[in-house]
XYZ file of C-alpha atoms in Angstrom:
591
model
C -6.168 54.344 -101.074
C -6.412 58.107 -102.370
C -3.011 59.142 -103.959
C -3.702 62.956 -104.263
C -5.970 64.695 -101.602
C -7.268 68.054 -102.663
C -8.806 70.549 -99.852
C -10.984 73.337 -100.054
C -10.300 75.900 -97.226
C -13.188 78.321 -96.652
C -11.732 81.233 -95.093
C -8.104 82.981 -94.941
C -7.882 83.865 -91.359
C -5.881 82.356 -88.398
C -7.810 79.105 -88.497
C -7.287 78.813 -92.465
C -3.689 79.721 -92.611
C -2.699 77.296 -89.516
C -4.727 74.538 -91.124
C -3.106 75.163 -94.199
C 0.479 75.148 -93.203
C -0.131 71.959 -91.130
C -2.005 70.162 -93.797
C 1.047 70.920 -96.328
C 3.554 70.097 -93.862
C 1.850 66.737 -93.090
C 0.323 65.688 -96.003
C 3.385 66.598 -98.618
C 1.633 66.766 -101.968
C -1.700 68.105 -100.963
C -3.608 70.341 -103.260
C -5.145 73.123 -101.013
C -7.095 75.989 -102.457
C -8.327 78.695 -100.440
C -11.363 81.020 -101.023
C -11.758 84.481 -99.047
C -13.032 87.734 -99.941
C -10.446 89.595 -98.348
C -11.605 92.052 -95.952
C -8.686 93.531 -94.505
C -10.756 95.587 -91.711
C -12.295 92.296 -89.822
C -11.360 92.389 -86.057
C -8.353 90.578 -84.790
C -8.006 89.030 -81.437
C -6.013 86.469 -79.697
C -2.541 87.654 -78.961
C -2.009 85.459 -75.969
C -0.899 81.732 -76.204
C -0.873 79.070 -73.974
C 1.811 75.771 -74.075
C -0.369 73.954 -76.397
C -0.343 76.674 -78.772
C 3.135 77.119 -78.573
C 3.874 73.607 -79.083
C 1.216 73.371 -81.997
C 3.103 76.389 -83.586
C 6.622 75.121 -83.283
C 5.318 71.968 -85.048
C 4.657 74.224 -88.274
C 8.237 75.504 -88.100
C 7.568 78.702 -86.075
C 9.380 78.336 -83.094
C 12.806 80.241 -84.213
C 10.470 82.873 -85.786
C 8.635 83.323 -82.312
C 11.395 83.158 -80.648
C 12.882 86.072 -82.511
C 9.786 88.365 -83.426
C 7.563 88.267 -80.350
C 7.839 88.479 -76.613
C 8.058 85.686 -74.323
C 5.092 85.227 -72.133
C 5.883 83.821 -68.669
C 2.349 82.549 -67.493
C -1.168 83.956 -66.892
C -1.149 86.433 -64.238
C -4.333 87.260 -61.878
C -4.897 90.422 -59.860
C -7.498 89.822 -57.074
C -8.584 93.041 -55.782
C -8.264 93.887 -52.026
C -10.622 96.367 -49.896
C -9.201 99.408 -49.594
C -7.524 100.705 -46.100
C -8.157 104.625 -46.152
C -5.795 104.953 -42.916
C -2.936 103.351 -44.666
C -1.570 104.805 -47.970
C 0.823 101.906 -48.464
C -1.650 99.169 -47.838
C -1.721 96.453 -50.816
C -4.044 97.206 -53.635
C -4.005 93.398 -55.168
C -2.984 89.854 -54.299
C -1.283 88.940 -57.272
C -0.856 85.344 -58.418
C 1.836 84.329 -60.996
C 4.027 81.465 -62.077
C 6.645 80.800 -59.621
C 9.335 80.173 -62.391
C 9.901 79.596 -65.559
C 7.885 77.298 -67.575
C 9.954 74.586 -69.454
C 7.217 74.779 -72.177
C 7.256 78.388 -73.555
C 4.332 80.644 -74.452
C 4.224 84.085 -76.445
C 2.666 87.162 -76.403
C 1.758 87.703 -80.237
C 1.262 90.854 -82.213
C -1.418 89.242 -84.561
C -1.000 91.679 -87.198
C 2.546 90.633 -87.655
C 1.936 86.969 -87.155
C -0.787 86.587 -89.371
C 1.076 88.541 -92.209
C 4.011 85.679 -91.482
C 1.699 82.863 -91.756
C 0.175 84.727 -95.012
C 3.898 84.284 -96.576
C 4.607 80.962 -95.453
C 1.545 79.348 -96.909
C 1.739 81.038 -100.324
C 3.644 78.529 -102.161
C 1.539 75.579 -100.976
C -1.877 77.205 -101.393
C -3.703 78.342 -104.762
C -5.982 81.641 -103.436
C -9.286 82.447 -104.654
C -10.448 85.863 -103.679
C -14.177 85.613 -103.710
C -17.411 84.244 -101.890
C -18.115 80.654 -101.187
C -22.229 80.675 -102.203
C -22.712 77.106 -101.780
C -21.155 73.497 -101.525
C -22.575 70.806 -103.120
C -21.351 67.559 -101.096
C -21.245 64.177 -102.705
C -23.226 61.403 -100.780
C -20.092 59.095 -100.957
C -17.356 59.407 -98.556
C -14.613 59.506 -101.336
C -16.477 61.403 -103.633
C -15.924 64.786 -104.987
C -17.218 67.694 -103.744
C -17.927 71.294 -105.386
C -17.512 74.579 -104.123
C -19.084 77.245 -105.774
C -17.638 80.581 -105.792
C -18.546 84.218 -106.909
C -14.890 85.860 -107.440
C -14.406 89.282 -106.424
C -14.590 89.958 -110.645
C -18.068 88.486 -110.441
C -17.426 85.343 -112.402
C -18.560 81.950 -110.968
C -16.130 79.235 -110.304
C -16.283 75.649 -108.762
C -13.628 74.358 -107.034
C -13.646 70.600 -106.607
C -12.485 69.110 -103.433
C -11.914 65.551 -101.772
C -12.699 67.590 -98.156
C -13.710 71.057 -97.505
C -12.677 72.687 -94.371
C -14.664 75.914 -93.201
C -12.758 78.443 -91.722
C -14.744 81.141 -92.326
C -15.146 82.334 -88.557
C -18.619 84.772 -87.922
C -19.642 84.095 -91.520
C -20.073 80.418 -90.624
C -20.729 79.161 -94.431
C -21.596 75.555 -93.676
C -23.241 76.252 -90.597
C -25.706 78.529 -92.114
C -25.899 76.433 -95.428
C -26.914 73.296 -93.412
C -29.160 75.124 -91.021
C -26.941 73.869 -87.897
C -27.272 77.008 -85.561
C -27.846 76.718 -82.176
C -28.414 79.086 -79.418
C -25.839 78.930 -76.320
C -27.108 79.019 -73.233
C -25.103 81.914 -72.236
C -24.076 84.963 -74.092
C -20.750 87.433 -73.649
C -19.724 90.962 -75.182
C -16.322 92.181 -75.548
C -14.546 95.401 -76.508
C -10.868 95.720 -77.002
C -8.059 97.991 -78.658
C -4.228 98.204 -78.856
C -2.107 101.006 -76.698
C 1.043 102.629 -77.535
C 3.181 105.010 -75.779
C 1.923 104.419 -72.402
C 3.314 104.620 -69.007
C 4.515 101.050 -68.085
C 5.516 101.818 -64.616
C 1.723 102.576 -63.643
C 1.381 98.471 -64.115
C 4.675 97.427 -62.643
C 4.199 100.083 -59.422
C 1.130 98.632 -58.437
C 1.380 97.613 -54.311
C 1.207 93.830 -54.356
C 1.102 90.883 -52.273
C 3.022 88.389 -54.389
C 5.455 85.371 -53.711
C 9.143 87.017 -54.415
C 11.020 85.380 -57.454
C 14.039 86.640 -59.747
C 12.989 84.355 -62.547
C 11.548 86.848 -65.058
C 9.994 90.256 -65.596
C 6.490 90.343 -64.340
C 5.313 92.698 -66.898
C 5.979 89.965 -69.497
C 2.933 87.957 -68.656
C -0.818 88.065 -69.756
C -2.370 90.241 -67.017
C -5.835 89.650 -65.889
C -8.105 91.988 -63.568
C -11.564 90.872 -62.261
C -14.868 92.749 -61.400
C -18.685 92.290 -61.328
C -19.572 90.083 -64.044
C -16.576 90.848 -66.275
C -12.799 90.543 -66.835
C -10.034 92.629 -68.142
C -6.670 91.648 -70.146
C -3.529 93.481 -70.793
C -1.109 91.832 -73.298
C 2.442 93.208 -73.768
C 3.680 93.207 -77.462
C 5.966 94.549 -79.597
C 4.737 97.356 -82.307
C 5.649 97.229 -86.005
C 8.657 99.383 -85.218
C 9.559 97.435 -81.871
C 8.252 99.889 -79.493
C 6.093 98.786 -76.541
C 2.482 98.121 -77.394
C -0.619 96.466 -75.408
C -3.794 94.667 -76.093
C -6.362 96.035 -73.592
C -9.826 94.599 -73.851
C -12.747 93.936 -71.459
C -15.255 90.674 -71.785
C -18.623 90.969 -69.735
C -21.796 89.124 -69.395
C -24.426 92.020 -69.707
C -27.058 90.470 -67.537
C -24.204 90.107 -64.719
C -22.510 93.439 -65.114
C -25.522 95.732 -66.265
C -23.479 96.939 -69.178
C -24.743 96.518 -72.584
C -22.473 98.594 -75.351
C -19.293 99.212 -74.555
C -16.529 101.862 -75.669
C -13.846 103.491 -74.604
C -15.773 105.917 -71.953
C -17.886 103.362 -70.653
C -14.635 101.040 -69.998
C -13.026 103.873 -68.430
C -15.962 104.507 -66.201
C -16.026 100.898 -64.779
C -11.816 101.059 -64.282
C -12.165 104.350 -62.507
C -14.822 102.921 -60.110
C -12.821 99.221 -59.727
C -9.171 99.530 -60.843
C -8.467 103.240 -61.165
C -4.738 102.477 -61.723
C -5.516 100.527 -64.887
C -7.355 103.684 -66.106
C -4.756 105.802 -65.671
C -2.390 103.526 -67.692
C -5.003 103.656 -70.685
C -5.105 107.655 -70.270
C -1.111 107.750 -70.912
C -1.119 106.043 -73.957
C -2.523 106.405 -77.503
C -4.997 104.292 -79.061
C -4.117 102.542 -82.002
C -7.313 100.496 -83.204
C -10.428 99.078 -81.665
C -13.136 96.731 -81.875
C -16.175 95.262 -80.161
C -18.417 92.336 -80.433
C -22.097 92.331 -78.562
C -23.582 88.980 -77.486
C -21.121 87.303 -79.784
C -21.441 83.758 -78.770
C -23.044 81.074 -81.009
C -22.507 77.354 -81.487
C -23.560 74.691 -84.346
C -25.425 71.494 -83.975
C -22.651 69.111 -85.779
C -18.879 70.049 -86.338
C -17.407 67.146 -88.026
C -19.109 65.214 -90.856
C -19.250 61.507 -89.879
C -18.152 60.734 -93.721
C -15.304 62.971 -93.302
C -16.598 65.556 -96.234
C -16.225 68.401 -94.242
C -15.309 70.052 -91.019
C -15.567 72.940 -89.114
C -12.443 74.492 -87.863
C -12.080 77.287 -85.194
C -14.728 80.041 -85.148
C -16.831 78.584 -87.765
C -17.849 75.784 -85.212
C -18.242 78.472 -82.156
C -17.149 81.141 -80.530
C -14.886 81.017 -77.548
C -14.468 82.982 -74.450
C -10.959 84.587 -74.699
C -10.166 83.736 -71.229
C -6.733 81.496 -70.930
C -6.654 81.924 -74.643
C -8.860 78.931 -75.040
C -9.791 79.786 -78.768
C -6.542 79.993 -80.145
C -5.221 77.052 -78.152
C -8.108 74.977 -79.295
C -7.199 75.038 -82.839
C -3.858 73.203 -81.888
C -6.284 70.396 -81.059
C -8.716 70.761 -84.282
C -6.095 71.031 -86.585
C -4.513 67.697 -85.819
C -7.809 66.236 -85.309
C -8.987 67.085 -89.024
C -6.123 66.023 -90.352
C -6.230 62.681 -88.538
C -9.564 62.260 -90.086
C -8.104 62.906 -93.289
C -5.310 60.733 -93.559
C -7.513 57.899 -92.457
C -10.033 58.704 -95.325
C -6.908 58.617 -97.529
C -6.541 55.154 -96.653
C -9.916 54.078 -96.540
C -9.824 53.628 -92.822
C -12.253 56.711 -91.582
C -14.752 55.135 -89.217
C -18.009 57.327 -88.385
C -17.413 56.140 -84.521
C -13.672 57.793 -84.629
C -15.312 61.255 -86.156
C -18.066 61.206 -83.662
C -15.214 60.308 -81.020
C -13.290 63.622 -82.059
C -16.311 65.849 -82.361
C -17.155 65.029 -78.819
C -13.733 65.925 -77.855
C -14.659 69.370 -79.484
C -18.265 69.619 -77.674
C -16.450 68.662 -74.238
C -14.966 72.206 -74.630
C -18.300 73.469 -74.626
C -18.848 72.381 -70.913
C -15.421 74.367 -70.035
C -17.525 77.387 -71.885
C -20.200 76.878 -69.532
C -17.997 76.810 -66.683
C -16.544 80.039 -67.629
C -19.953 81.625 -68.105
C -20.754 80.813 -64.594
C -17.455 82.015 -63.450
C -18.921 85.477 -64.344
C -21.180 85.254 -61.290
C -18.403 85.407 -58.932
C -15.476 86.978 -60.718
C -15.591 90.125 -57.988
C -14.978 87.587 -55.214
C -11.243 87.205 -54.885
C -11.079 84.186 -52.707
C -13.444 81.990 -55.029
C -11.409 83.035 -58.039
C -8.363 82.384 -56.856
C -9.088 79.213 -55.928
C -10.867 78.420 -59.162
C -8.150 79.648 -61.262
C -5.425 77.531 -59.196
C -7.869 74.327 -59.640
C -8.252 74.973 -63.364
C -4.711 75.247 -64.039
C -3.666 72.296 -62.327
C -6.139 70.320 -64.512
C -4.854 71.526 -67.452
C -1.469 70.710 -66.600
C -2.165 67.035 -64.877
C -4.935 66.122 -67.569
C -5.462 68.281 -70.665
C -1.760 68.953 -71.586
C -0.421 65.605 -71.423
C -3.095 64.284 -73.374
C -2.306 66.956 -76.070
C 1.731 66.394 -75.985
C 1.490 62.692 -76.092
C -1.020 62.616 -79.098
C -3.316 60.802 -76.933
C -6.391 63.321 -77.259
C -6.383 61.661 -81.255
C -7.155 58.504 -79.792
C -11.009 57.470 -79.914
C -11.024 56.060 -76.227
C -9.155 58.824 -74.625
C -11.540 61.385 -76.390
C -14.562 59.879 -75.455
C -13.466 59.618 -71.992
C -12.850 63.267 -71.980
C -16.371 64.082 -73.442
C -17.825 62.207 -70.455
C -16.030 63.834 -67.713
C -16.942 67.160 -69.176
C -20.449 65.990 -69.953
C -22.597 68.893 -70.796
C -25.582 69.707 -68.751
C -28.342 72.075 -69.280
C -28.029 75.417 -67.142
C -30.533 74.618 -64.456
C -28.221 71.206 -63.778
C -24.941 72.901 -63.752
C -23.285 73.004 -60.509
C -20.918 76.256 -59.147
C -18.202 76.890 -61.503
C -15.797 77.133 -58.194
C -14.147 74.092 -56.608
C -15.301 72.780 -53.131
C -18.113 75.005 -53.226
C -19.928 74.749 -49.667
C -16.376 75.032 -48.494
C -15.312 78.354 -50.344
C -18.720 79.765 -49.550
C -17.632 79.715 -45.765
C -14.332 80.804 -46.575
C -15.393 83.628 -48.673
C -17.327 85.388 -45.997
C -14.909 88.009 -45.097
C -14.424 91.381 -46.061
C -10.970 91.801 -43.856
C -8.042 92.278 -46.407
C -5.514 90.216 -44.141
C -8.206 87.262 -44.028
C -8.577 87.682 -47.566
C -4.774 87.480 -47.942
C -4.753 84.228 -45.916
C -7.478 82.578 -47.389
C -6.126 83.403 -50.891
C -2.785 81.789 -50.891
C -1.062 81.128 -54.155
C -0.346 77.393 -54.627
C 1.076 77.178 -57.908
C 4.419 75.878 -56.742
C 2.719 73.043 -55.087
C -0.450 72.596 -57.568
C 1.542 72.596 -61.213
C 3.952 70.264 -62.539
C 5.954 72.719 -64.673
C 8.789 69.938 -65.187
C 7.824 68.000 -68.176
C 8.271 69.004 -71.940
C 8.467 65.999 -74.432
C 5.943 63.039 -74.600
C 8.591 60.283 -73.796
C 8.825 61.947 -70.574
C 5.067 62.010 -69.722
C 3.787 59.078 -67.593
C -0.072 60.508 -67.777
C -1.306 57.845 -65.516
C 0.957 59.271 -62.584
C 0.258 62.758 -63.714
C -3.411 62.579 -63.263
C -2.766 60.303 -59.760
C -0.868 63.664 -58.905
C -4.065 65.542 -59.807
C -6.451 63.780 -57.414
C -3.585 63.860 -54.875
C -3.129 67.588 -55.121
C -7.251 68.243 -55.306
C -7.186 66.187 -51.857
C -4.404 68.384 -50.617
C -6.382 71.715 -51.626
C -9.506 70.676 -50.030
C -7.860 70.011 -46.899
C -6.061 73.057 -47.224
C -9.162 75.001 -47.426
C -10.747 73.464 -44.563
C -7.633 74.314 -42.550
C -7.998 77.768 -43.365
C -11.676 77.787 -42.353
C -10.620 76.648 -38.955
C -13.787 74.554 -38.733
C -12.721 73.066 -35.458
C -13.600 76.319 -33.775
C -16.985 76.277 -34.711
C -19.377 73.344 -34.060
C -21.886 73.852 -36.914
C -18.893 73.509 -39.524
C -18.123 69.850 -38.280
C -20.460 68.261 -40.986
C -19.085 70.080 -43.426
C -15.554 68.879 -42.662
C -16.474 65.582 -42.364
C -17.872 65.568 -45.739
C -14.985 67.369 -47.254
C -12.666 64.821 -45.424
C -14.210 61.772 -46.912
C -14.066 63.565 -50.197
C -10.521 63.882 -49.706
C -10.256 60.191 -48.746
C -11.705 59.273 -52.232
C -9.144 61.529 -54.070
C -6.449 59.779 -52.048
C -7.692 56.215 -53.080
C -7.483 57.354 -56.705
C -4.654 58.983 -56.740
C -3.080 55.793 -54.837
C -4.467 53.323 -57.308
C -3.117 55.650 -60.414
C 0.575 56.264 -58.479
C 0.756 52.162 -58.249
C -0.968 51.169 -61.588
C -0.369 53.848 -63.858
C -1.261 51.663 -66.561
C -4.991 51.735 -65.578
C -5.462 55.112 -66.838
C -4.675 53.873 -70.210
C -7.430 51.416 -70.065
C -9.665 53.214 -72.334
C -7.319 53.677 -74.907
C -8.501 52.007 -78.163
C -6.599 49.459 -79.923
C -8.517 48.973 -83.043
C -6.625 50.804 -85.883
C -9.690 52.671 -87.208
C -10.128 54.304 -83.794
C -6.682 55.218 -83.238
C -4.579 58.123 -84.197
C -3.241 58.353 -87.784
C -0.341 59.495 -86.534
C 2.381 56.926 -85.427
C 3.659 57.165 -82.954
C 0.914 59.113 -81.595
C 3.400 62.131 -80.598
C 4.424 62.752 -83.970
C 1.574 64.687 -84.884
C 3.718 67.454 -82.764
C 7.307 65.686 -83.039
C 7.905 63.565 -86.163
C 10.791 60.933 -85.750
C 13.885 62.524 -86.900
C 14.518 60.325 -90.081
C 10.828 61.127 -90.892
C 11.354 64.931 -90.464
C 14.517 65.088 -92.460
C 12.704 63.297 -95.383
C 9.856 65.637 -94.767
C 11.733 68.616 -94.912
C 13.164 67.570 -98.359
C 9.835 67.410 -99.931
C 8.704 70.459 -98.280
C 11.907 72.266 -100.044
C 10.619 70.908 -103.172
C 6.755 72.081 -102.953
C 7.357 75.623 -103.941
C 8.591 74.740 -107.417
C 5.854 71.835 -107.749
C 3.115 74.459 -106.655
C 3.878 77.343 -108.753
C 1.147 76.458 -111.058
C -1.615 76.158 -108.530
C -3.038 79.664 -108.854
C -3.338 79.230 -112.476
C -5.250 75.776 -111.879
C -7.355 77.796 -109.855
C -8.308 80.268 -112.208
C -9.320 77.761 -114.920
C -11.568 75.552 -112.222
C -14.883 74.578 -114.017
C -17.389 77.140 -114.580
C -20.490 76.740 -113.040
């Protein structure tokens, strides 16, 4: 067993700081050295969090900070454009789908500049910082060997940092990917342009003419707003500025091969919005641009993400770039950091199995299947009916399957991770199915340009499809929740068939028969999982080397109270013990 663990983190961005704080809290006494060239002008994006992200940040001791310094986010809100009615100036402009009430699991819209600075302050007592660039990493062949990180400091000196594990958080610099020649072309590409806006007239956004369910639970301004068009989507994220004033992040992400757009700037974005969403363009023109950033064809991948021997790990954007839709990138950090911690804890005990590492990597790769589905979705983003159904369906899967796996800690079990990688098995682009559910039904359902019909055929099912009522791991019966997913999938398919009114058209009889047969299959699975929810857990690995390093599994987020009290006592002592770390870094072996 290894008494002391030394971790070298390459990169001081969001991934590196979240990882460092989690490592320090979960592995008291760990020695962390962080190497970064300190580029203050690198673009920042990722202001919107979802429930997974917020729970992970709460486990880092950030819960009170988020409540007191950042805006609550009441879900993801989607605007689906309706055809313009020139004869009725009061006709609705959009169908709005939003959360039907306050979700018991909180989420936040972040001012990333403030948030990142706070993370920097929190990790500072526990981390040795070296300002410089990693030029090479020399890995030992042994699982428990010492690895050498070669660094050229900003002063031009060459240093060597010795570590038991190396975590690459270098983002788009992709230090380990390039060193080991693991680059891989993604099947699709994406481009993005975004900026922060202050001094705007928010009444333009809140004054849109909408078809929406009525509620009195929250102010619909405090959400993440999504608008759609041919091959692109727009986000608007409310946040607070450094002086507490209103500010928003606004951006566009697009597939240039679908939208026809290449380079993007403010003028080009306003031209698109004047055509498709003129009120959003008007909102932008009332404000002042604070800053801006852009990426063209920014997606990339690597062939591997975790070393089977546990010597190195790629975290965040150093592994692959995400589409920012639904805040997937920052959310998946909440999965990867505990995965890496579990593998390091196992390595400290001499229990790390290559099979366990590969199972965790399979979980990472399953997210690329989700990425491919997002890529295909750009082809139908202008279609309000297909997008409305797709987003309900995806949120239903998230709340019934992915979120319970996360909160319970089940995703850190090799058997559970392997099941997800099988369900979300990645296929070549030519073999991928449509990115929307029930394609034969929705293809027919979407064949209308009538505003009233679009409203009828794109109902908001969130109050029926999403289980908003759980928030702790001991409340989660994952088998019954999975059964609920299959039951609701059958219900949604049957609802789509009913909206299609298939009985009026004989040519639709065969389509209806196939649809109801599919629903019958879903209901049988739902019944089995409701009566025997333990069947859902049969894939769970029981061998110690394939199980989570956290006991109980949910303790990666929610440590037992006695353990938390002992841990906090250790953390209180850590700053005093760690004061000499910068000096240790400065006297690292000279290359």
